[in-house]
CSV table of C-alpha atoms and ligand atoms in Angstrom, one decimal:
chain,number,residue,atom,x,y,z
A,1160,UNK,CA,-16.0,-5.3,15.6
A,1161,UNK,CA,-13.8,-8.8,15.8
A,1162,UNK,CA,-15.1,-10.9,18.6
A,1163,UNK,CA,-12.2,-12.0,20.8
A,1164,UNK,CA,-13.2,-15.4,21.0
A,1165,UNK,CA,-13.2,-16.0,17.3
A,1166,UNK,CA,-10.1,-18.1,17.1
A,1167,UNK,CA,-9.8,-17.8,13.7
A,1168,UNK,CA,-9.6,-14.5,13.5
A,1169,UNK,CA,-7.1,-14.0,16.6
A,1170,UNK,CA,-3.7,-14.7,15.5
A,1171,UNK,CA,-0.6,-15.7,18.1
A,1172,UNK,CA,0.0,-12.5,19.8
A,1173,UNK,CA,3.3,-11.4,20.0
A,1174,UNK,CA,2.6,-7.6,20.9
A,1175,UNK,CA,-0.9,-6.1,20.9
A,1176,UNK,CA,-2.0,-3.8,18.9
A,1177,UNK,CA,-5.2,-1.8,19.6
A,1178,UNK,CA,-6.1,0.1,15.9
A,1179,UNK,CA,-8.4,2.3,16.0
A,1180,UNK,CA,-9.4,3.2,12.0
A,1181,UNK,CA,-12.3,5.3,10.8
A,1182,UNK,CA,-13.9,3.9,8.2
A,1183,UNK,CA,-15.5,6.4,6.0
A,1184,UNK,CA,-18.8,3.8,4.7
A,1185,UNK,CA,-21.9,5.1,2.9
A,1186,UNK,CA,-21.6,7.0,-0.6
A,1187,UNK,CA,-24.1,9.7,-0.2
A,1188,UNK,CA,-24.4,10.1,3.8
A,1189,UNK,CA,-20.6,9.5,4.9
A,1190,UNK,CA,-21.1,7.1,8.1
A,1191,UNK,CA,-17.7,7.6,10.3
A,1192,UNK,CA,-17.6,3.9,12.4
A,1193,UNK,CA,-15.2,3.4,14.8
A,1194,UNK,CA,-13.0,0.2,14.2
A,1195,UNK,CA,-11.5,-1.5,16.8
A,1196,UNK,CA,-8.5,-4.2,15.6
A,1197,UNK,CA,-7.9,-7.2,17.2
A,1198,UNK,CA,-4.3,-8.1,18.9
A,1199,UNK,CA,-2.1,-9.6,16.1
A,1200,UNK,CA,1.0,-10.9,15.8
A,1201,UNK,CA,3.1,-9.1,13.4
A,1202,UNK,CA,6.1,-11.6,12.4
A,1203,UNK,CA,5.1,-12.7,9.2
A,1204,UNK,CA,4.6,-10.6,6.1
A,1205,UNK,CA,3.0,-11.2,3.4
A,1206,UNK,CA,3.6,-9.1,0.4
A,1207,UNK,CA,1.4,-9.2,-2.3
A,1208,UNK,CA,2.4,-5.6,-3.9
A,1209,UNK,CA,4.6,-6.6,-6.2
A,1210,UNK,CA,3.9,-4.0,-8.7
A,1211,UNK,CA,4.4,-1.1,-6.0
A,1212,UNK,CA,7.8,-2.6,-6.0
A,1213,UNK,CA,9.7,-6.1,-5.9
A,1214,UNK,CA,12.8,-7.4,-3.4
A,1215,UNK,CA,16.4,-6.8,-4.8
A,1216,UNK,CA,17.6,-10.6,-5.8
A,1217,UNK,CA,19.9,-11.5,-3.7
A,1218,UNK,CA,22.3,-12.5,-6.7
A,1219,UNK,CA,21.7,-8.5,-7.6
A,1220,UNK,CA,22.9,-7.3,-4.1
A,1221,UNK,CA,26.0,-9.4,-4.4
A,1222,UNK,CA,26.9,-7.8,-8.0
A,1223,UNK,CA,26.4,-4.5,-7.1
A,1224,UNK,CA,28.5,-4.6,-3.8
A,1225,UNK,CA,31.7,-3.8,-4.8
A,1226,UNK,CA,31.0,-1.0,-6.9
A,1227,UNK,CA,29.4,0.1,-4.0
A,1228,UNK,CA,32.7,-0.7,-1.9
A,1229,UNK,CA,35.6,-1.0,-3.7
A,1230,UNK,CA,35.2,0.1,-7.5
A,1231,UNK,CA,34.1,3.9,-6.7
A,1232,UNK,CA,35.9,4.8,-9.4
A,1233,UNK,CA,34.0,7.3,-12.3
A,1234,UNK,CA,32.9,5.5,-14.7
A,1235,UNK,CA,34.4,8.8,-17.2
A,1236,UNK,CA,37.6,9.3,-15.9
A,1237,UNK,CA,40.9,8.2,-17.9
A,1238,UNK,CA,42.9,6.1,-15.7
A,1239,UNK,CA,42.3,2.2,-14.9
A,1240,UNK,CA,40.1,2.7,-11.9
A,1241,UNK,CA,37.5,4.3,-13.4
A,1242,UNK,CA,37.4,2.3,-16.3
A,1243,UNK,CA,36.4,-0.7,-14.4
A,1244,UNK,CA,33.5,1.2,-13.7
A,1245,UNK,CA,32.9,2.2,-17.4
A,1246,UNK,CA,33.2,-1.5,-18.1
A,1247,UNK,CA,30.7,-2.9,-15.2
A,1248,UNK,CA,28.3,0.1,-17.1
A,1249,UNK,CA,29.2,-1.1,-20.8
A,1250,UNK,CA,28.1,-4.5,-20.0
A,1251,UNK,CA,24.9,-4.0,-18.3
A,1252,UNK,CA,24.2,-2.4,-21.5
A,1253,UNK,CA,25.0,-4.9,-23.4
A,1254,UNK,CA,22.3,-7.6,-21.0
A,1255,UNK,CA,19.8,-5.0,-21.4
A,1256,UNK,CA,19.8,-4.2,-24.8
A,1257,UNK,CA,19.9,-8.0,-25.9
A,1258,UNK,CA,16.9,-8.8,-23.8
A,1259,UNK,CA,14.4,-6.3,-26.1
A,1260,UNK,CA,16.3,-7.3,-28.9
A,1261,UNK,CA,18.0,-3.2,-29.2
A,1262,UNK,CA,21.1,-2.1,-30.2
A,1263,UNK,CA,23.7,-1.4,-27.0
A,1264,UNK,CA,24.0,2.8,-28.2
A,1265,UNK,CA,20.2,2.2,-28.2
A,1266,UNK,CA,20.0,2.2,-24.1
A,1267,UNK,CA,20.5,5.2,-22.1
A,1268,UNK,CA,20.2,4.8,-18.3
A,1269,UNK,CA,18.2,7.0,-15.9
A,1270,UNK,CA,17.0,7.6,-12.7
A,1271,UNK,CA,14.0,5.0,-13.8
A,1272,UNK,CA,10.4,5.4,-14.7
A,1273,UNK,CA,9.5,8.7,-14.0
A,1274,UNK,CA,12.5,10.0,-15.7
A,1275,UNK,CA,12.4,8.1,-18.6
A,1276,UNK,CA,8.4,9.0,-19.4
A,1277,UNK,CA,9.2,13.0,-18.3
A,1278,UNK,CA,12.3,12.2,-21.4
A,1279,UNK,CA,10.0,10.1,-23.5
A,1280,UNK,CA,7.6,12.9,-24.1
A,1281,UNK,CA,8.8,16.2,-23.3
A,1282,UNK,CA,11.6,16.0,-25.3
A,1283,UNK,CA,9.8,14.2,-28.5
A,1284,UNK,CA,7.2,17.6,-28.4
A,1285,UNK,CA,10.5,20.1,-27.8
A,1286,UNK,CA,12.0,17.9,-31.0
A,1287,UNK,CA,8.8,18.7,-33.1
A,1288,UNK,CA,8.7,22.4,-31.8
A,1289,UNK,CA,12.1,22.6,-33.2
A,1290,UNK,CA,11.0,20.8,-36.3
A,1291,UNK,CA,8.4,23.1,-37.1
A,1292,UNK,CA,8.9,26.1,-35.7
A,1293,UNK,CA,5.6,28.2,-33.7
A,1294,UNK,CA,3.8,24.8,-34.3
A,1295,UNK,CA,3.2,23.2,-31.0
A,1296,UNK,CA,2.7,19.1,-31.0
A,1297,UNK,CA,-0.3,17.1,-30.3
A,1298,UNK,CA,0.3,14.2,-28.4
A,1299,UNK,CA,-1.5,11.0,-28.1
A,1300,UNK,CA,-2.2,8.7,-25.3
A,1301,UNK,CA,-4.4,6.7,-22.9
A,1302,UNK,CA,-6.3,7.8,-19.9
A,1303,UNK,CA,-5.1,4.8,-17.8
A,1304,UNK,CA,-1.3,5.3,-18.2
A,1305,UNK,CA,0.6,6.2,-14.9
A,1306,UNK,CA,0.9,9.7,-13.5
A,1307,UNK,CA,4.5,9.7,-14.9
A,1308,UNK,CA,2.8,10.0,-18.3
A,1309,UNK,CA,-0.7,11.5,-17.1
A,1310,UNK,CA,0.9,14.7,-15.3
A,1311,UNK,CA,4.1,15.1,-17.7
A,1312,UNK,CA,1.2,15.3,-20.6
A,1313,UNK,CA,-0.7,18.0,-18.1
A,1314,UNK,CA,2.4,20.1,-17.8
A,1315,UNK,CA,2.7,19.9,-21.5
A,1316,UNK,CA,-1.0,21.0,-22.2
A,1317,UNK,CA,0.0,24.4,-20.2
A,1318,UNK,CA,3.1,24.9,-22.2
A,1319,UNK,CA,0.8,24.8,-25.4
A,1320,UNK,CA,0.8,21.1,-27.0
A,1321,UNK,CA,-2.5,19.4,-27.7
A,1322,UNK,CA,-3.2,16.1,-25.4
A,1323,UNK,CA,-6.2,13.5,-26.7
A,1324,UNK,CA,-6.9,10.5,-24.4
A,1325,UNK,CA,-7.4,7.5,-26.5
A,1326,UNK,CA,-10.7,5.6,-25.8
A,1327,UNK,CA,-10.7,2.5,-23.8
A,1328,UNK,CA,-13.3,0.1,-23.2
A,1329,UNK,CA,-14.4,-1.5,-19.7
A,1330,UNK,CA,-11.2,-3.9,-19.2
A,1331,UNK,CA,-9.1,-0.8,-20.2
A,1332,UNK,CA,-8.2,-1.7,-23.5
A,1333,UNK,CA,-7.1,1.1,-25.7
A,1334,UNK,CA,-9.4,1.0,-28.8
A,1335,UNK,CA,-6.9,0.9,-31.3
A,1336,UNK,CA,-10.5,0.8,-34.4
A,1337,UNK,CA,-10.6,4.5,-32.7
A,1338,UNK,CA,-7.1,5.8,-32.7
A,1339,UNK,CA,-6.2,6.7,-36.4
A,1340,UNK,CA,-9.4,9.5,-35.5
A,1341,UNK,CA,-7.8,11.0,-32.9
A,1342,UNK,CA,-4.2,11.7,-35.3
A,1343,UNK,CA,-4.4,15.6,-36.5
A,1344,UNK,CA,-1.6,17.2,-38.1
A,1345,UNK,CA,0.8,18.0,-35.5
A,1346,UNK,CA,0.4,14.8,-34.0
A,1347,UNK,CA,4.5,14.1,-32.5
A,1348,UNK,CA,3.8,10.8,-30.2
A,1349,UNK,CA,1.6,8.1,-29.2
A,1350,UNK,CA,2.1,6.7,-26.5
A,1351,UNK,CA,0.5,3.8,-24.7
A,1352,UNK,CA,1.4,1.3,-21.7
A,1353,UNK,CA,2.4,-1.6,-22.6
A,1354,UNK,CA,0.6,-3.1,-19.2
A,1355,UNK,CA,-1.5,-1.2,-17.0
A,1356,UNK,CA,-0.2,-0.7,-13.1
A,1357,UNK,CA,-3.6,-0.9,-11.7
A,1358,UNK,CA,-5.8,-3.9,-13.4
A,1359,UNK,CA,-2.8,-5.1,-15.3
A,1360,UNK,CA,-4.2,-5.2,-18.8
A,1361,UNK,CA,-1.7,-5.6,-21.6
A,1362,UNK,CA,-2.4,-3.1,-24.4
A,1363,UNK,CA,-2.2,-4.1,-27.9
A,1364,UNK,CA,1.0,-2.4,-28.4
A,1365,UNK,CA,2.1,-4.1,-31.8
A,1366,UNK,CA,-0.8,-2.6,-33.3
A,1367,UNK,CA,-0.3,0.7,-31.9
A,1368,UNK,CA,3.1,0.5,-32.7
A,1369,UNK,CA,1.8,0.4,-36.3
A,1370,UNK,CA,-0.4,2.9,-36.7
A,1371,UNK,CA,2.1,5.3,-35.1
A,1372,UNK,CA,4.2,3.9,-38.2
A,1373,UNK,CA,2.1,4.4,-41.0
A,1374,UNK,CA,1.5,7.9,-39.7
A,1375,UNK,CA,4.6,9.1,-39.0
A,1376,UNK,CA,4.8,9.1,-35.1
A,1377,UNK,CA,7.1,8.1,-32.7
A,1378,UNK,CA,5.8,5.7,-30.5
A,1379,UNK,CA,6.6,5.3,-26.9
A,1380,UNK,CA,5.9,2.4,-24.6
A,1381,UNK,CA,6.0,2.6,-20.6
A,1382,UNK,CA,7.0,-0.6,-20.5
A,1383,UNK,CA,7.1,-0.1,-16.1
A,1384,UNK,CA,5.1,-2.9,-15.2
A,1385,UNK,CA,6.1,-5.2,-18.3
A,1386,UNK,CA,9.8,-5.2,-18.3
A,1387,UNK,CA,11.0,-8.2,-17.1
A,1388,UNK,CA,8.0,-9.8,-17.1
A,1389,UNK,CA,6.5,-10.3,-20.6
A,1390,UNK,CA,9.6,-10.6,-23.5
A,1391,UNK,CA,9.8,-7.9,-25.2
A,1392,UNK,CA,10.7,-7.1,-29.0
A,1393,UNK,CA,11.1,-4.0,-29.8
A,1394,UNK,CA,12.2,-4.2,-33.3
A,1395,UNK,CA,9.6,-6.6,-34.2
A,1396,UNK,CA,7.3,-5.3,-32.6
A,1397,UNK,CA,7.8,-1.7,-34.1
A,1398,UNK,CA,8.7,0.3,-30.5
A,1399,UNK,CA,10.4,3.6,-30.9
A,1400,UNK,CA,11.1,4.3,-27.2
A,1401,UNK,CA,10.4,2.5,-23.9
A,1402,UNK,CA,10.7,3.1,-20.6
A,1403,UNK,CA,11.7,0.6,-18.2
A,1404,UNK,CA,12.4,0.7,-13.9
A,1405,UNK,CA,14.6,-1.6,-12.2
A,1406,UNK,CA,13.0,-1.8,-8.6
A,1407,UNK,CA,9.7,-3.6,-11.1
A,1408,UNK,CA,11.9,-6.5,-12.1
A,1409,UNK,CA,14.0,-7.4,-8.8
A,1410,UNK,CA,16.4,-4.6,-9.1
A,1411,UNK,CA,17.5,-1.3,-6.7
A,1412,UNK,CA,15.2,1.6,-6.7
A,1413,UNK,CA,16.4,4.8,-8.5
A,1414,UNK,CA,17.5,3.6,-11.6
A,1415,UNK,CA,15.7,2.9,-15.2
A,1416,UNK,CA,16.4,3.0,-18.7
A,1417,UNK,CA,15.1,4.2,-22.1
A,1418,UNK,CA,15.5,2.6,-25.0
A,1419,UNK,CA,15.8,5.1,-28.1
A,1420,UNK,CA,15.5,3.9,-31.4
A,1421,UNK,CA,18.8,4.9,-33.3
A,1422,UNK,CA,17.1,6.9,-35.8
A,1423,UNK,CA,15.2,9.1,-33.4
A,1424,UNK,CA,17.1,12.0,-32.5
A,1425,UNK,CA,15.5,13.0,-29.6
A,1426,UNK,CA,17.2,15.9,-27.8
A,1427,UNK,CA,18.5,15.2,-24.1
A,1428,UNK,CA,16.8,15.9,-20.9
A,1429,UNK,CA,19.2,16.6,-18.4
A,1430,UNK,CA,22.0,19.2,-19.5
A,1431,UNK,CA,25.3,19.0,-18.2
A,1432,UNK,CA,28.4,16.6,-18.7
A,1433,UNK,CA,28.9,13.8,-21.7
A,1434,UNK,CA,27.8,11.5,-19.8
A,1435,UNK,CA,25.4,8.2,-22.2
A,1436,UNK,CA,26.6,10.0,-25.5
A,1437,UNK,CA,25.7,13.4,-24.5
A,1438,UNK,CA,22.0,12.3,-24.4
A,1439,UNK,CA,21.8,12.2,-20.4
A,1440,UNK,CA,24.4,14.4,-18.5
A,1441,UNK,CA,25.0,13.2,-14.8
A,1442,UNK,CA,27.6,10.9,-13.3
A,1443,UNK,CA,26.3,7.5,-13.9
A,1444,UNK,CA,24.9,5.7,-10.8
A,1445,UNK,CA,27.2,2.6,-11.5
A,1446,UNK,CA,25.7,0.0,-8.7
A,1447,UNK,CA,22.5,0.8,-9.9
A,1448,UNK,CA,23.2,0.2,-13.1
A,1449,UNK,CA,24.9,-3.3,-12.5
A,1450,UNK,CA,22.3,-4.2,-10.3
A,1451,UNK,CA,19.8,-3.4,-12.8
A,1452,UNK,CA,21.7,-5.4,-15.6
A,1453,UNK,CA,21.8,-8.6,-13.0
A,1454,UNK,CA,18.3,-8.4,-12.7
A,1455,UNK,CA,17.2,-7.9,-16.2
A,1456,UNK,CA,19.8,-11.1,-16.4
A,1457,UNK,CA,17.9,-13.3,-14.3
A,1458,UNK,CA,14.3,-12.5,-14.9
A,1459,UNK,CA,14.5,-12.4,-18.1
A,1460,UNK,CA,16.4,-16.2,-17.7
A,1461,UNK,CA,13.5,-17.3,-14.8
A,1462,UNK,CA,10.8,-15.3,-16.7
A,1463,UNK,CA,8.3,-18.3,-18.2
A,1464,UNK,CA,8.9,-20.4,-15.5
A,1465,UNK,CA,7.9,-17.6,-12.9
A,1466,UNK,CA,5.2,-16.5,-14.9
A,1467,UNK,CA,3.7,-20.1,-14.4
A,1468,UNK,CA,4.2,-20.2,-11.0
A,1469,UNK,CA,2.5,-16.5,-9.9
A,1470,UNK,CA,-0.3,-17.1,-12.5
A,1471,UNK,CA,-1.3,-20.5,-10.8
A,1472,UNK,CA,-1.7,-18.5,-7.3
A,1473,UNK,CA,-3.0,-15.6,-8.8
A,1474,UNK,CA,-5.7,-17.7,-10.6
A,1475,UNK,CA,-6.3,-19.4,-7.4
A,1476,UNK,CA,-6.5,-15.6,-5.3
A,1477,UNK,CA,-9.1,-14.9,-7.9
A,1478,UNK,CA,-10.9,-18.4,-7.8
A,1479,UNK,CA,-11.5,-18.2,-3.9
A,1480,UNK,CA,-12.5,-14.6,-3.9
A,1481,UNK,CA,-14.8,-14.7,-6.7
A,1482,UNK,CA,-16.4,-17.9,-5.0
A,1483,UNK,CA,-16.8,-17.1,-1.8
A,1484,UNK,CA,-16.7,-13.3,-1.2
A,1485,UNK,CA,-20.0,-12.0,-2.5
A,1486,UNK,CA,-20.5,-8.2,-4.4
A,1487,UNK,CA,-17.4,-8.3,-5.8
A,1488,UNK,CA,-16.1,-7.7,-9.6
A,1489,UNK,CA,-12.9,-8.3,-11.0
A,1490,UNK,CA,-11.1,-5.9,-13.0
A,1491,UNK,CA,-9.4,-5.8,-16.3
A,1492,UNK,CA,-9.2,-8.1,-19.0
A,1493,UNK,CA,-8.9,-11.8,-18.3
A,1494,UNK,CA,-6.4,-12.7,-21.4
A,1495,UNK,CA,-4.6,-9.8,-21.9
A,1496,UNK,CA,-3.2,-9.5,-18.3
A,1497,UNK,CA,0.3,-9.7,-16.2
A,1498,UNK,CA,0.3,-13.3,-14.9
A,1499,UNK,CA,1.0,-11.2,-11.4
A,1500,UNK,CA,-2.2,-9.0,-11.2
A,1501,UNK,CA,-5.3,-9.6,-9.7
A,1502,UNK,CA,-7.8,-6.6,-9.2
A,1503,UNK,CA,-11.5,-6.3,-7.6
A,1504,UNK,CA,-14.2,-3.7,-7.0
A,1505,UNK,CA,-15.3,-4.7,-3.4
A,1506,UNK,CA,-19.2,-3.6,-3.0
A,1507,UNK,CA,-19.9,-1.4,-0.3
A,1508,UNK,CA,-16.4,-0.6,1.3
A,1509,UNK,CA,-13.7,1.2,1.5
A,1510,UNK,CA,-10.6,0.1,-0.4
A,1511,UNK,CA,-7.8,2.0,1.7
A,1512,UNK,CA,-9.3,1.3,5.0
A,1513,UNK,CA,-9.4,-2.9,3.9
A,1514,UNK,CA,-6.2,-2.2,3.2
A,1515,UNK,CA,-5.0,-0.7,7.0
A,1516,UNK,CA,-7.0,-4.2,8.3
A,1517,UNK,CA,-5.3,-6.4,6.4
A,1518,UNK,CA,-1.7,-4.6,7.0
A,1519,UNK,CA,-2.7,-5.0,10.5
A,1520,UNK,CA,-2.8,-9.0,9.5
A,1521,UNK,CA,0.4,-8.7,7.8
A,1522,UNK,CA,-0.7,-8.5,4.3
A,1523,UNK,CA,0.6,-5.6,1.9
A,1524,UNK,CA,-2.1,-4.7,-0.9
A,1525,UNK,CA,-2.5,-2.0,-2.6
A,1526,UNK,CA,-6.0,0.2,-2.9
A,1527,UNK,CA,-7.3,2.2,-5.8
A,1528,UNK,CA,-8.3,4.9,-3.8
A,1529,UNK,CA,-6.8,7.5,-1.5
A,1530,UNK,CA,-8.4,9.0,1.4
A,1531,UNK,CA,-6.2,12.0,1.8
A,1532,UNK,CA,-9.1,14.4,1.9
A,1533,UNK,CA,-11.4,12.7,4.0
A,1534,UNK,CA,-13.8,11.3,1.1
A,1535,UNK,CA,-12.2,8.3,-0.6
A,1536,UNK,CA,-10.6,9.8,-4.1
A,1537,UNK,CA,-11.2,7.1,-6.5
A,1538,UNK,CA,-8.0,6.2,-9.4
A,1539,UNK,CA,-8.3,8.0,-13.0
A,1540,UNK,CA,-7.8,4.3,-14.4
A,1541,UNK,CA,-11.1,3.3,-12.7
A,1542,UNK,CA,-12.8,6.4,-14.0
A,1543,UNK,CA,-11.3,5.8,-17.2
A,1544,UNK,CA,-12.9,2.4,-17.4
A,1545,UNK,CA,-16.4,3.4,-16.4
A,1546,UNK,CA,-16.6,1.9,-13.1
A,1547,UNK,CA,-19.3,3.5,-10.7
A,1548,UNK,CA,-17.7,6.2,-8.0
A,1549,UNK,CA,-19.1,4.4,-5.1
A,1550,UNK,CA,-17.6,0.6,-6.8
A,1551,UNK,CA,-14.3,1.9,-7.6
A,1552,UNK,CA,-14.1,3.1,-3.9
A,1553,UNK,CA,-13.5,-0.6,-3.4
A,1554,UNK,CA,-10.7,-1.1,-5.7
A,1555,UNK,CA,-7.8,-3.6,-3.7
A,1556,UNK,CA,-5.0,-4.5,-6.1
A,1557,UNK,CA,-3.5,-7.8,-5.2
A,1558,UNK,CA,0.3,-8.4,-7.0
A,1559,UNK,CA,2.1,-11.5,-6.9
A,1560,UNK,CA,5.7,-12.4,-7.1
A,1561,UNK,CA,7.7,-15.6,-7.1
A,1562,UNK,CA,8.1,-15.7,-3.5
A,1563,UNK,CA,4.5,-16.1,-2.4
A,1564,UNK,CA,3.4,-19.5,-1.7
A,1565,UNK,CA,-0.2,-20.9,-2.2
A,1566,UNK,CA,-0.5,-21.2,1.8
A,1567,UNK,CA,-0.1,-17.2,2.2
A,1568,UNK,CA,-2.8,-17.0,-0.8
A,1569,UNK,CA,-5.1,-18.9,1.2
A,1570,UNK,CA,-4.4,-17.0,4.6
A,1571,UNK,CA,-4.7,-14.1,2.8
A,1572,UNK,CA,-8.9,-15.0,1.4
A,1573,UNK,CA,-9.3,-15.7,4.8
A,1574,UNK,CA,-8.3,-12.6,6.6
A,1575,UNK,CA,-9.9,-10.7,3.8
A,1576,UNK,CA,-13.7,-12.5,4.2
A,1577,UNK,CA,-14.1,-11.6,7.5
A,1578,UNK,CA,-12.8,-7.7,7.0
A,1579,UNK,CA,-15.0,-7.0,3.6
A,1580,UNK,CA,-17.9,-9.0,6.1
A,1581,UNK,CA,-17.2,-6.5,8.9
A,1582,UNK,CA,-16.5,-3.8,7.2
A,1583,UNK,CA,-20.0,-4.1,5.1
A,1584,UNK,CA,-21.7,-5.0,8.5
A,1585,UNK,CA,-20.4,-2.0,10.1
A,1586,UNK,CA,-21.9,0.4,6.8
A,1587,UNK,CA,-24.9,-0.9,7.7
B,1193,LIG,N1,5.1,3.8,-15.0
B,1193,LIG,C1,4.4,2.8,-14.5
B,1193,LIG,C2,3.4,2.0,-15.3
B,1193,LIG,C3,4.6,2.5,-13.1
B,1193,LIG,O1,3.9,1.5,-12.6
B,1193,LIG,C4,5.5,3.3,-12.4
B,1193,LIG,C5,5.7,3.0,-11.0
B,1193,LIG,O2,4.9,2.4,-10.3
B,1193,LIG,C6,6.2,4.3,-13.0
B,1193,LIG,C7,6.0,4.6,-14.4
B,1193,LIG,C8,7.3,5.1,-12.3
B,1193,LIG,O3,8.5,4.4,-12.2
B,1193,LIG,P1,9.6,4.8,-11.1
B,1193,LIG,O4,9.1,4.3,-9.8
B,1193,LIG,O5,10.8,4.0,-11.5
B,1193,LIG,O6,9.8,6.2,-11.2
């Protein structure tokens, strides 16, 4: 419980609020405490979950507007009007495709992630089905991608294909030494993250993009959390496909894109119009799409210098935490890793519920865990990577972007010492 007279810990009030959360503390003998919060003043935020999803620049609003207002046009009808649409389309293709180094008819917009992943991989096993007919494919990839991968390879283990999990060590690595054992015949696709959502790992994907090569695969990149952040190559860096999400890189939400190597000719996954060469049918979602071609514009333009800025606080976040917060390990692999991402194990509490305390301070993070069902559910990436159940029920994800300043890093240690303090007090 936070004493009232601790100054420090009892913001300006400018409305009260009385929380009450339930902690759910103790591994084996779950101890319910009841948590009262302190008053806080809520007009400051703080948002450090940057990989949940980033702020529309404001030089991105301001393209999209009018095609949101006055060029409504369809971008496939014949007359002027819609070409201007067509045209505001044609060139965010053009932005895109030169900032992986892909041909423009290489880039097919989508609805984002998701879509482009559920694409990426169904369709490459309905293309070998059709390929070899009866033969169902085998599909290769890594027990720490994001459900968008994780639950489209479930649905195709009940329509028959083969899924193998790549192994990955403790800083989720994928082992690439142990890969080329896990290829069988029908292998169709591998297909690995090029950085990891959770612990922000960066996978060695040039390496993975050659073994898929030598072997005849396809090989697909989720390239969610990495697009628009790390530059990208695909051609030299041997990518087949890659999925990409504007709302990651300081665009709108709803719209992505996935880049498809000319050669491949992977069938399309929404039927309907002629819409992106008859390869995804649907009128095209033309702000989105501008929007998104502004912001891969810009970040790809402001990319090394923002990447030096976030990484300074981020290396600071993780300096201060490490030092003065004790029982607590950090997560992932300190080379390979998005500037942005900074991920701890926090002995002997409850991820989600340090989360509530420090939203009640202000301060977005993210947990690894969910308590949905009462007992804290602890992420397949920190399974994956071997952490202990009653560790990884500590998991807070902390993700940087270029708007945070060092000052709301150091707020931010603060407010968190004195909740992972209470909250292990409390389990006690
Ligand atoms: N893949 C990764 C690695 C992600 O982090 C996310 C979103 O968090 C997705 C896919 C899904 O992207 P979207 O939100 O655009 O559907």
């Amino acid at each position: 419980r936070m004493p009232a007279e601790d100054k420090s810990r009892v913001p300006d009030t400018m409305g009260f609020l009385n929380l009450l959360c339930i902690f759910n503390i103790g591994h084996q003998n779950s101890v319910f405490v009841l948590y009262e919060k302190w008053s806080v003043k809520m007009n400051k935020m703080i948002y450090l979950d940057h990989a949940a999803t980033t702020r529309m620049l404001p030089e991105v609003l301001e393209a999209m507007t009018p095609y949101q207002k006055e060029y409504y046009g369809n971008p496939s009808t014949i007359y002027e009007f819609g070409e201007k649409s067509r045209e505001a389309i044609e060139n965010a293709r053009a932005v895109i495709a030169s900032t992986i180094h892909a041909r423009e008819e290489e880039i097919f917009f989508t609805s984002g992630g998701t879509e482009s992943d559920n694409w990426a991989l169904k369709e490459a096993a309905n293309l070998y089905r059709r390929n070899h007919p009866g033969i169902h494919g085998h599909i290769l990839t890594s027990p720490i991608e994001h459900h968008a991968i994780i639950h489209t390879c479930q649905e195709l283990t009940a329509m028959g294909c083969g899924v193998t999990y790549l192994p990955v060590d403790e800083t989720g690595l994928v082992i690439v030494g142990k890969a080329e054992e896990c290829i069988r015949e029908n292998t169709c696709i591998l297909s690995v993250m090029y950085a990891n959502n959770e612990i922000g790992t960066i996978e060695p994907v040039e390496e993975l993009a050659f073994l898929a090569k030598k072997n005849d695969l396809i090989f697909h990149t989720d390239a969610v959390q990495a697009y628009g952040h790390l530059p990208i190559d695909v051609r030299r860096s041997g990518i087949d496909m890659l999925s990409a999400s504007a709302h990651k890189f300081g665009g709108p939400k709803g719209v992505g894109f996935l880049y498809i190597r000319k050669e491949i000719d992977l069938p399309s996954f929404i039927q309907g119009g002629a819409q992106e060469s008859n390869r995804r049918a649907g009128t095209e979602n033309v702000p989105g799409i501008v929007g998104m071609g502004k912001a891969a514009e810009l970040s790809h333009r402001r990319m090394g210098e923002e990447n030096r800025r976030v990484k300074k606080m981020r290396d600071r976040l993780v300096y201060r935490i490490m030092r003065e917060i004790p029982d607590v390990k950090f997560m992932g692999n300190m080379k390979k890793r998005l500037s942005n991402n900074a991920n701890f194990c926090f002995n002997g509490i409850v991820g989600e519920s340090a989360a509530i305390l420090l939203d009640t301070q202000g301060i977005c993070v993210s947990s690894g865990s969910a308590c949905s069902t009462g007992q804290p559910e602890v992420s397949h990436v920190m399974k994956a990577i071997g952490v202990p159940e009653g560790l990884a029920q500590g998991a807070l994800r902390f993700t940087l972007g270029a708007e945070n300043t060092m000052e709301e890093i150091d707020y931010t240690v603060e407010k968190l010492k004195y909740i992972v303090e209470d909250m292990r007090k409390a389990a006690v």
